[in-house]
Amino acid sequence: MAANTTEGPTVAPRRKMNILFSLTLILLLLALWIVLGFWTDKFWTPLNITNLMRQGSMTAILALGQTFVIITAGIDLSVGAIVGFCTVIIAWLLQAGFPVWSAILITLLFGVLIGAFHGFGIVRMGLPPFIITLATLTSLRGIGLLITNGSTINIVNDDFSNFAVSDFLGIPSLFWMVILVAIPAVIFLHLSRWGRYLFAVGSNREAARLSGVNVNWMIYLAYILSGTCAAFVGILLASRIAIGNATQADGWELQAIASSVIGGTSLFGAVGTVYGPLIGAFILATINNGANLLNLNSFWQRIITGVLIIVIVYFDQLRRRRA
């Protein structure tokens, strides 16, 4: 039976709601920038804006990968560990003399394989996404520490390590990487049948299966995309810090989930956009940046993030009850 991709009568109101929510996020981000501009004269300096863009870029890519998974009503707790593990992999490959391009491809392949393993655990072994990705989180940290014997691997390739701190047309290279990932993500999620299938799986797996959607393959694909984005962030982080260290990116999985949720992705599945998590990531980066500039206790950053998540998930529940 062919998949039914015809848009229902609720699609247009949902799109309007997504646009309204995204505009609200943009206004919130602008409001934060204006307030911080008044409170500290350092915020609008070119150096700080560049630093803010670099801070938010890696979280944005990580959040985008997480979004694919959450749309299917899943979760990926391993992305921070994948980032740290991939810094070790690419550092080891470069130290072993591999060309930069081949080291990057091999590292991305690790992300694909880890994502496929998560899909296998969920689809074939019947494990909950929380369990399989939590197991990977702890295992990858341990494997990375075993490879490095608990130390770090220095990256001496200047071409590679200079990329993350370079600019192109006055914009940090890391931000250009967000654009590089976001454009195909928009095409995939919002303009292709595969994106519609992801939403269908998150909405009702059995109904999607009966409509002809290969539900198992879509789950594999969602986790592969998440793992690939995490591996890509690991490459960018290795370029920025010029070392491979398995303990890097500790807690980044929570930042990715928070950015995605703040950006309007529903933890119940079937609701999400590409641009929402990107805006959410830069909202969090702005909060962290502003707190540092104002010398606020770092605990306040966690509190503000937690409050934002509670408020947005609460309104998401209200929206679902009215749907």
Coordinates of N, CA and C in Angstrom, one line a residue, residues 111-241:
G111 N 30.2 8.0 13.3 CA 28.9 8.6 13.7 C 27.8 7.8 13.0
V112 N 28.0 7.5 11.7 CA 26.9 6.7 11.0 C 26.8 5.3 11.7
L113 N 27.9 4.6 12.0 CA 27.8 3.3 12.6 C 27.2 3.3 14.0
I114 N 27.6 4.3 14.8 CA 27.0 4.4 16.1 C 25.5 4.6 16.0
G115 N 25.1 5.5 15.1 CA 23.6 5.8 14.9 C 22.9 4.5 14.4
A116 N 23.5 3.7 13.5 CA 23.0 2.5 13.1 C 22.8 1.5 14.2
F117 N 23.8 1.5 15.1 CA 23.8 0.6 16.2 C 22.6 0.9 17.1
H118 N 22.4 2.2 17.3 CA 21.2 2.6 18.1 C 19.9 2.2 17.5
G119 N 19.8 2.3 16.1 CA 18.7 1.8 15.4 C 18.5 0.3 15.6
F120 N 19.6 -0.4 15.5 CA 19.5 -1.9 15.7 C 19.0 -2.2 17.1
G121 N 19.5 -1.5 18.1 CA 19.1 -1.8 19.4 C 17.6 -1.6 19.7
I122 N 17.1 -0.5 19.0 CA 15.7 -0.1 19.2 C 14.8 -1.0 18.4
V123 N 15.2 -1.3 17.1 CA 14.3 -2.0 16.2 C 14.4 -3.5 16.4
R124 N 15.6 -4.0 16.4 CA 15.8 -5.5 16.5 C 15.8 -6.1 17.9
M125 N 16.4 -5.3 18.8 CA 16.5 -5.8 20.2 C 15.4 -5.4 21.1
G126 N 14.6 -4.4 20.6 CA 13.5 -3.9 21.3 C 13.8 -3.1 22.6
L127 N 15.0 -2.5 22.6 CA 15.4 -1.7 23.7 C 14.8 -0.3 23.6
P128 N 14.5 0.3 24.7 CA 14.0 1.7 24.7 C 15.1 2.6 24.3
P129 N 14.8 3.7 23.6 CA 15.9 4.6 23.1 C 16.7 5.1 24.3
F130 N 16.1 5.4 25.4 CA 16.8 5.9 26.6 C 17.9 4.9 27.0
I131 N 17.6 3.6 27.1 CA 18.5 2.6 27.6 C 19.7 2.5 26.6
I132 N 19.4 2.3 25.3 CA 20.5 2.0 24.4 C 21.4 3.2 24.2
T133 N 20.9 4.4 24.2 CA 21.7 5.5 24.0 C 22.5 5.9 25.3
L134 N 21.9 5.6 26.5 CA 22.6 5.8 27.8 C 23.7 4.8 27.9
A135 N 23.5 3.5 27.4 CA 24.6 2.6 27.4 C 25.7 3.0 26.5
T136 N 25.4 3.6 25.4 CA 26.4 4.1 24.5 C 27.2 5.2 25.1
L137 N 26.5 6.1 25.8 CA 27.1 7.2 26.4 C 28.2 6.8 27.3
T138 N 27.9 5.8 28.2 CA 29.0 5.4 29.2 C 30.1 4.6 28.5
S139 N 29.7 3.8 27.5 CA 30.6 2.9 26.8 C 31.6 3.7 26.0
L140 N 31.1 4.7 25.3 CA 32.0 5.5 24.4 C 33.0 6.3 25.2
R141 N 32.6 6.8 26.4 CA 33.5 7.5 27.3 C 34.7 6.6 27.7
G142 N 34.3 5.3 28.1 CA 35.3 4.4 28.5 C 36.2 3.9 27.3
I143 N 35.6 3.7 26.2 CA 36.5 3.3 25.0 C 37.4 4.4 24.6
G144 N 36.9 5.7 24.7 CA 37.8 6.8 24.3 C 39.0 6.9 25.3
L145 N 38.7 6.7 26.6 CA 39.7 6.8 27.6 C 40.7 5.6 27.5
L146 N 40.2 4.4 27.1 CA 41.1 3.3 26.9 C 42.1 3.6 25.7
I147 N 41.5 4.2 24.6 CA 42.3 4.5 23.5 C 43.5 5.4 23.8
T148 N 43.1 6.4 24.6 CA 44.1 7.5 24.9 C 44.8 7.2 26.2
N149 N 44.5 6.1 26.9 CA 45.1 5.8 28.2 C 44.8 6.9 29.2
G150 N 43.7 7.5 29.1 CA 43.2 8.6 30.0 C 43.9 9.9 29.8
S151 N 44.6 10.1 28.7 CA 45.3 11.4 28.4 C 44.6 12.0 27.2
T152 N 45.3 12.9 26.6 CA 44.8 13.6 25.4 C 45.8 13.4 24.2
I153 N 45.2 13.5 23.0 CA 46.1 13.4 21.8 C 46.1 14.8 21.1
N154 N 47.3 15.3 21.0 CA 47.5 16.6 20.4 C 47.4 16.6 18.9
I155 N 46.8 17.6 18.4 CA 46.6 17.8 16.9 C 47.6 18.9 16.5
V156 N 48.6 18.4 15.6 CA 49.6 19.4 15.2 C 49.4 19.8 13.7
N157 N 48.3 19.4 13.1 CA 48.0 19.8 11.8 C 47.4 21.2 11.8
D158 N 48.2 22.2 11.4 CA 47.7 23.6 11.5 C 46.6 23.9 10.6
D159 N 46.5 23.3 9.4 CA 45.4 23.5 8.5 C 44.1 23.1 9.1
F160 N 44.1 22.0 9.8 CA 42.9 21.5 10.5 C 42.6 22.3 11.7
S161 N 43.5 22.6 12.6 CA 43.2 23.3 13.8 C 42.9 24.8 13.6
N162 N 43.4 25.3 12.5 CA 43.1 26.8 12.3 C 41.7 27.0 11.7
F163 N 41.0 26.0 11.2 CA 39.7 26.1 10.6 C 38.7 26.7 11.6
A164 N 38.6 26.2 12.8 CA 37.5 26.5 13.7 C 37.7 28.0 14.2
V165 N 38.9 28.5 14.1 CA 39.1 29.9 14.6 C 39.2 30.9 13.4
S166 N 38.9 30.4 12.2 CA 39.0 31.3 11.1 C 37.7 31.9 10.7
D167 N 37.7 32.9 9.9 CA 36.5 33.6 9.4 C 36.4 33.5 7.9
F168 N 35.2 33.6 7.4 CA 35.0 33.8 5.9 C 33.9 34.8 5.7
L169 N 34.3 35.9 5.0 CA 33.4 37.0 4.7 C 33.0 37.7 6.0
G170 N 33.9 37.6 7.0 CA 33.6 38.3 8.3 C 32.8 37.4 9.2
I171 N 32.4 36.2 8.8 CA 31.5 35.3 9.6 C 32.4 34.1 10.0
P172 N 32.3 33.7 11.3 CA 33.1 32.5 11.7 C 32.8 31.3 10.9
S173 N 33.8 30.5 10.6 CA 33.7 29.3 9.8 C 32.7 28.3 10.5
L174 N 32.7 28.3 11.8 CA 31.8 27.4 12.5 C 30.3 27.7 12.2
F175 N 30.0 29.0 12.1 CA 28.7 29.4 11.7 C 28.3 29.0 10.3
W176 N 29.3 29.1 9.4 CA 29.0 28.6 8.0 C 28.7 27.1 8.0
M177 N 29.3 26.4 9.0 CA 29.0 24.9 9.1 C 27.5 24.7 9.5
V178 N 27.0 25.6 10.3 CA 25.6 25.5 10.7 C 24.7 25.6 9.4
I179 N 25.1 26.6 8.6 CA 24.3 26.8 7.4 C 24.5 25.6 6.4
L180 N 25.7 25.1 6.4 CA 25.9 23.9 5.5 C 25.1 22.7 5.9
V181 N 24.9 22.6 7.2 CA 24.0 21.4 7.7 C 22.5 21.8 7.6
A182 N 22.2 23.0 7.8 CA 20.8 23.4 7.9 C 20.1 23.4 6.6
I183 N 20.8 23.7 5.5 CA 20.1 23.8 4.2 C 19.6 22.4 3.7
P184 N 20.5 21.4 3.7 CA 20.0 20.0 3.4 C 19.0 19.5 4.4
A185 N 19.1 19.9 5.7 CA 18.2 19.5 6.7 C 16.8 20.0 6.4
V186 N 16.7 21.3 6.0 CA 15.4 21.9 5.6 C 14.8 21.1 4.4
I187 N 15.6 20.8 3.4 CA 15.1 20.1 2.3 C 14.6 18.7 2.7
F188 N 15.4 18.0 3.5 CA 15.0 16.7 3.9 C 13.7 16.7 4.8
L189 N 13.7 17.5 5.8 CA 12.6 17.5 6.8 C 11.3 18.1 6.3
H190 N 11.4 19.2 5.6 CA 10.2 20.0 5.3 C 9.8 19.8 3.8
L191 N 10.7 19.4 3.0 CA 10.3 19.3 1.5 C 10.4 18.0 0.9
S192 N 10.7 16.9 1.7 CA 10.8 15.6 1.1 C 9.8 14.7 1.8
R193 N 9.5 13.6 1.1 CA 8.6 12.6 1.7 C 9.2 11.9 2.9
W194 N 10.6 11.8 2.9 CA 11.2 11.2 4.1 C 11.0 12.0 5.4
G195 N 11.0 13.3 5.2 CA 10.6 14.2 6.4 C 9.2 13.9 6.8
R196 N 8.3 13.8 5.9 CA 6.9 13.5 6.2 C 6.8 12.2 6.9
Y197 N 7.6 11.2 6.5 CA 7.5 9.9 7.1 C 8.0 10.0 8.6
L198 N 9.1 10.8 8.8 CA 9.5 10.9 10.2 C 8.4 11.4 11.1
F199 N 7.7 12.5 10.6 CA 6.6 13.0 11.4 C 5.5 12.0 11.6
A200 N 5.3 11.2 10.6 CA 4.2 10.1 10.7 C 4.6 9.1 11.7
V201 N 5.9 8.7 11.8 CA 6.4 7.7 12.7 C 6.2 8.3 14.2
G202 N 6.5 9.6 14.3 CA 6.4 10.2 15.7 C 5.0 10.3 16.1
S203 N 4.1 10.5 15.1 CA 2.7 10.7 15.5 C 2.0 9.4 15.8
N204 N 2.2 8.4 15.0 CA 1.5 7.1 15.3 C 2.2 6.0 14.5
R205 N 3.1 5.2 15.1 CA 3.9 4.3 14.4 C 3.0 3.2 13.7
E206 N 2.0 2.8 14.3 CA 1.2 1.7 13.7 C 0.4 2.3 12.5
A207 N -0.1 3.5 12.6 CA -0.8 4.1 11.5 C 0.2 4.3 10.4
A208 N 1.4 4.8 10.7 CA 2.4 5.0 9.6 C 2.7 3.7 8.9
R209 N 2.9 2.6 9.7 CA 3.2 1.3 9.1 C 2.0 0.8 8.2
L210 N 0.8 1.0 8.6 CA -0.3 0.6 7.8 C -0.5 1.4 6.6
S211 N 0.1 2.6 6.6 CA 0.1 3.5 5.4 C 1.2 3.2 4.5
G212 N 2.0 2.3 4.8 CA 3.1 1.9 3.9 C 4.5 2.4 4.2
V213 N 4.6 3.1 5.3 CA 5.9 3.7 5.7 C 6.7 2.6 6.3
N214 N 8.0 2.5 5.9 CA 8.9 1.6 6.5 C 9.4 2.2 7.8
V215 N 8.7 1.9 8.9 CA 8.9 2.5 10.2 C 10.3 2.2 10.7
N216 N 10.7 0.9 10.6 CA 12.0 0.5 11.1 C 13.2 1.3 10.4
W217 N 13.1 1.5 9.1 CA 14.1 2.2 8.4 C 14.1 3.6 8.8
M218 N 13.0 4.3 9.0 CA 12.9 5.6 9.4 C 13.6 5.8 10.8
I219 N 13.4 4.9 11.7 CA 14.0 5.0 13.0 C 15.6 4.9 12.8
Y220 N 16.0 3.9 12.0 CA 17.4 3.8 11.7 C 17.9 5.2 11.2
L221 N 17.2 5.7 10.2 CA 17.7 7.0 9.6 C 17.8 8.1 10.6
A222 N 16.8 8.2 11.5 CA 16.8 9.3 12.5 C 18.0 9.2 13.4
Y223 N 18.4 8.0 13.8 CA 19.5 7.9 14.7 C 20.8 8.0 14.0
I224 N 20.8 7.6 12.7 CA 22.1 7.7 11.9 C 22.3 9.2 11.7
L225 N 21.3 10.0 11.4 CA 21.4 11.5 11.2 C 21.9 12.1 12.5
S226 N 21.4 11.7 13.6 CA 21.8 12.2 14.9 C 23.3 11.9 15.2
G227 N 23.7 10.6 15.0 CA 25.1 10.2 15.2 C 26.0 10.9 14.2
T228 N 25.6 11.2 13.0 CA 26.5 11.8 12.0 C 26.7 13.3 12.4
C229 N 25.6 14.0 12.8 CA 25.7 15.4 13.3 C 26.6 15.4 14.5
A230 N 26.5 14.5 15.4 CA 27.4 14.5 16.6 C 28.9 14.3 16.2
A231 N 29.1 13.4 15.3 CA 30.5 13.1 14.8 C 31.0 14.4 14.1
F232 N 30.2 15.1 13.4 CA 30.6 16.3 12.7 C 31.0 17.4 13.7
V233 N 30.2 17.5 14.8 CA 30.5 18.4 15.9 C 31.8 18.0 16.6
G234 N 32.0 16.7 16.7 CA 33.3 16.2 17.3 C 34.5 16.7 16.4
I235 N 34.4 16.7 15.1 CA 35.4 17.1 14.2 C 35.6 18.6 14.4
L236 N 34.5 19.4 14.5 CA 34.7 20.8 14.7 C 35.3 21.2 16.0
L237 N 34.9 20.4 17.1 CA 35.4 20.7 18.4 C 36.9 20.4 18.4
A238 N 37.3 19.3 17.8 CA 38.7 18.9 17.7 C 39.5 20.0 17.0
S239 N 38.9 20.6 16.0 CA 39.6 21.7 15.3 C 39.7 22.9 16.2
R240 N 38.7 23.1 17.0 CA 38.7 24.3 17.9 C 39.7 24.2 19.0
I241 N 39.8 23.0 19.7 CA 40.6 22.9 20.8 C 42.0 22.2 20.5

